[in-house]
Amino acid sequence: MRRGAIYRYEPKGSPRRRDVLIVSADGINDSTRSWLYALDVRDGDSGDLLTVRLPDGRWADGCSLTRVYRDWLTGPAQGHVDRETLHHIEAMLRSGLDL
């Protein structure tokens, strides 16, 4: 599991299934920690400044930064964003969090 991977997130007991983009550091992703950081991947542009268009035409929503439970990420990764897109996502997060 790597930063920039897109997975389907299916929390047990919840009908809310969604695609998420992993944004936690690879050191956390490679550890045994149960929780990772992710952004929701949306089909449309919310018009918010904290969104980044993904190569597949969907959008990473910077307002949705949340933690996700590793065991509820299903199947293999749907894909990975390229280095340039990941750079834009990292810049968006730094801006939104004033880091």
mmCIF file of C-alpha atoms in Angstrom:
data_model
loop_
_atom_site.group_PDB
_atom_site.id
_atom_site.type_symbol
_atom_site.label_atom_id
_atom_site.label_comp_id
_atom_site.label_asym_id
_atom_site.label_seq_id
_atom_site.Cartn_x
_atom_site.Cartn_y
_atom_site.Cartn_z
ATOM 1 C CA MET A 1 0.000 0.000 0.000
ATOM 2 C CA ARG A 2 1.512 3.304 -1.108
ATOM 3 C CA ARG A 3 0.704 6.994 -0.939
ATOM 4 C CA GLY A 4 -1.223 7.893 -4.077
ATOM 5 C CA ALA A 5 -3.073 4.573 -4.366
ATOM 6 C CA ILE A 6 -6.842 4.611 -4.902
ATOM 7 C CA TYR A 7 -8.897 1.968 -3.100
ATOM 8 C CA ARG A 8 -12.555 1.127 -2.575
ATOM 9 C CA TYR A 9 -13.463 1.732 1.094
ATOM 10 C CA GLU A 10 -16.272 -0.426 2.481
ATOM 11 C CA PRO A 11 -16.849 0.106 6.218
ATOM 12 C CA LYS A 12 -18.572 -2.888 7.820
ATOM 13 C CA GLY A 13 -22.100 -2.155 8.939
ATOM 14 C CA SER A 14 -22.349 0.962 6.773
ATOM 15 C CA PRO A 15 -23.986 1.269 3.367
ATOM 16 C CA ARG A 16 -21.599 4.131 2.512
ATOM 17 C CA ARG A 17 -18.994 2.749 0.147
ATOM 18 C CA ARG A 18 -16.600 5.114 -1.545
ATOM 19 C CA ASP A 19 -13.285 5.409 -3.317
ATOM 20 C CA VAL A 20 -10.412 6.936 -1.371
ATOM 21 C CA LEU A 21 -6.914 8.146 -2.178
ATOM 22 C CA ILE A 22 -4.264 7.160 0.376
ATOM 23 C CA VAL A 23 -2.289 10.230 1.523
ATOM 24 C CA SER A 24 -0.548 9.008 4.685
ATOM 25 C CA ALA A 25 3.227 8.661 4.605
ATOM 26 C CA ASP A 26 4.574 5.385 3.268
ATOM 27 C CA GLY A 27 6.216 4.730 6.644
ATOM 28 C CA ILE A 28 2.724 4.574 8.146
ATOM 29 C CA ASN A 29 1.316 2.687 5.169
ATOM 30 C CA ASP A 30 4.062 0.038 5.467
ATOM 31 C CA SER A 31 3.606 -0.339 9.232
ATOM 32 C CA THR A 32 1.172 -2.548 11.115
ATOM 33 C CA ARG A 33 -0.998 0.452 12.035
ATOM 34 C CA SER A 34 -4.699 -0.165 11.519
ATOM 35 C CA TRP A 35 -5.545 3.401 10.456
ATOM 36 C CA LEU A 36 -4.334 5.401 7.442
ATOM 37 C CA TYR A 37 -5.082 8.901 6.149
ATOM 38 C CA ALA A 38 -7.097 9.288 2.957
ATOM 39 C CA LEU A 39 -9.123 11.699 0.838
ATOM 40 C CA ASP A 40 -12.444 10.929 -0.811
ATOM 41 C CA VAL A 41 -12.323 10.543 -4.585
ATOM 42 C CA ARG A 42 -15.364 12.154 -6.215
ATOM 43 C CA ASP A 43 -16.801 11.980 -9.717
ATOM 44 C CA GLY A 44 -17.407 15.724 -9.978
ATOM 45 C CA ASP A 45 -15.594 18.931 -9.116
ATOM 46 C CA SER A 46 -17.044 20.497 -5.966
ATOM 47 C CA GLY A 47 -15.695 23.883 -7.056
ATOM 48 C CA ASP A 48 -13.729 24.123 -3.827
ATOM 49 C CA LEU A 49 -10.125 25.343 -3.890
ATOM 50 C CA LEU A 50 -9.096 22.201 -2.026
ATOM 51 C CA THR A 51 -9.691 19.782 -4.890
ATOM 52 C CA VAL A 52 -7.270 18.297 -7.382
ATOM 53 C CA ARG A 53 -8.252 16.706 -10.685
ATOM 54 C CA LEU A 54 -6.990 13.147 -11.019
ATOM 55 C CA PRO A 55 -5.710 11.643 -14.282
ATOM 56 C CA ASP A 56 -8.841 9.449 -14.546
ATOM 57 C CA GLY A 57 -11.110 12.539 -14.567
ATOM 58 C CA ARG A 58 -12.264 12.241 -10.966
ATOM 59 C CA TRP A 59 -11.346 14.625 -8.152
ATOM 60 C CA ALA A 60 -9.469 14.307 -4.846
ATOM 61 C CA ASP A 61 -11.454 16.253 -2.236
ATOM 62 C CA GLY A 62 -9.125 17.983 0.223
ATOM 63 C CA CYS A 63 -12.021 18.834 2.552
ATOM 64 C CA SER A 64 -12.591 15.130 3.186
ATOM 65 C CA LEU A 65 -9.273 14.330 4.896
ATOM 66 C CA THR A 66 -10.044 11.450 7.233
ATOM 67 C CA ARG A 67 -8.599 8.289 8.633
ATOM 68 C CA VAL A 68 -9.599 4.952 7.162
ATOM 69 C CA TYR A 69 -9.412 1.487 8.658
ATOM 70 C CA ARG A 70 -6.940 -0.606 6.670
ATOM 71 C CA ASP A 71 -9.040 -3.797 6.795
ATOM 72 C CA TRP A 72 -11.975 -2.024 5.105
ATOM 73 C CA LEU A 73 -9.942 -1.157 1.990
ATOM 74 C CA THR A 74 -11.101 -3.790 -0.476
ATOM 75 C CA GLY A 75 -9.456 -5.526 -3.379
ATOM 76 C CA PRO A 76 -6.308 -4.468 -5.135
ATOM 77 C CA ALA A 77 -5.682 -0.776 -5.705
ATOM 78 C CA GLN A 78 -7.829 0.659 -8.512
ATOM 79 C CA GLY A 79 -4.805 2.643 -9.600
ATOM 80 C CA HIS A 80 -2.163 5.121 -8.528
ATOM 81 C CA VAL A 81 -1.832 8.811 -9.260
ATOM 82 C CA ASP A 82 1.301 9.968 -11.050
ATOM 83 C CA ARG A 83 4.094 11.911 -9.342
ATOM 84 C CA GLU A 84 2.950 15.308 -10.674
ATOM 85 C CA THR A 85 -0.638 14.805 -9.478
ATOM 86 C CA LEU A 86 0.608 13.606 -6.097
ATOM 87 C CA HIS A 87 2.719 16.774 -5.879
ATOM 88 C CA HIS A 88 -0.438 18.890 -6.453
ATOM 89 C CA ILE A 89 -2.319 16.905 -3.789
ATOM 90 C CA GLU A 90 0.510 17.380 -1.283
ATOM 91 C CA ALA A 91 0.574 21.136 -2.020
ATOM 92 C CA MET A 92 -3.206 21.310 -1.572
ATOM 93 C CA LEU A 93 -2.973 19.585 1.812
ATOM 94 C CA ARG A 94 -0.118 21.848 2.954
ATOM 95 C CA SER A 95 -2.146 24.892 1.932
ATOM 96 C CA GLY A 96 -5.367 23.705 3.543
ATOM 97 C CA LEU A 97 -3.626 22.765 6.788
ATOM 98 C CA ASP A 98 -1.216 25.732 6.759
ATOM 99 C CA LEU A 99 1.841 23.464 6.968
#
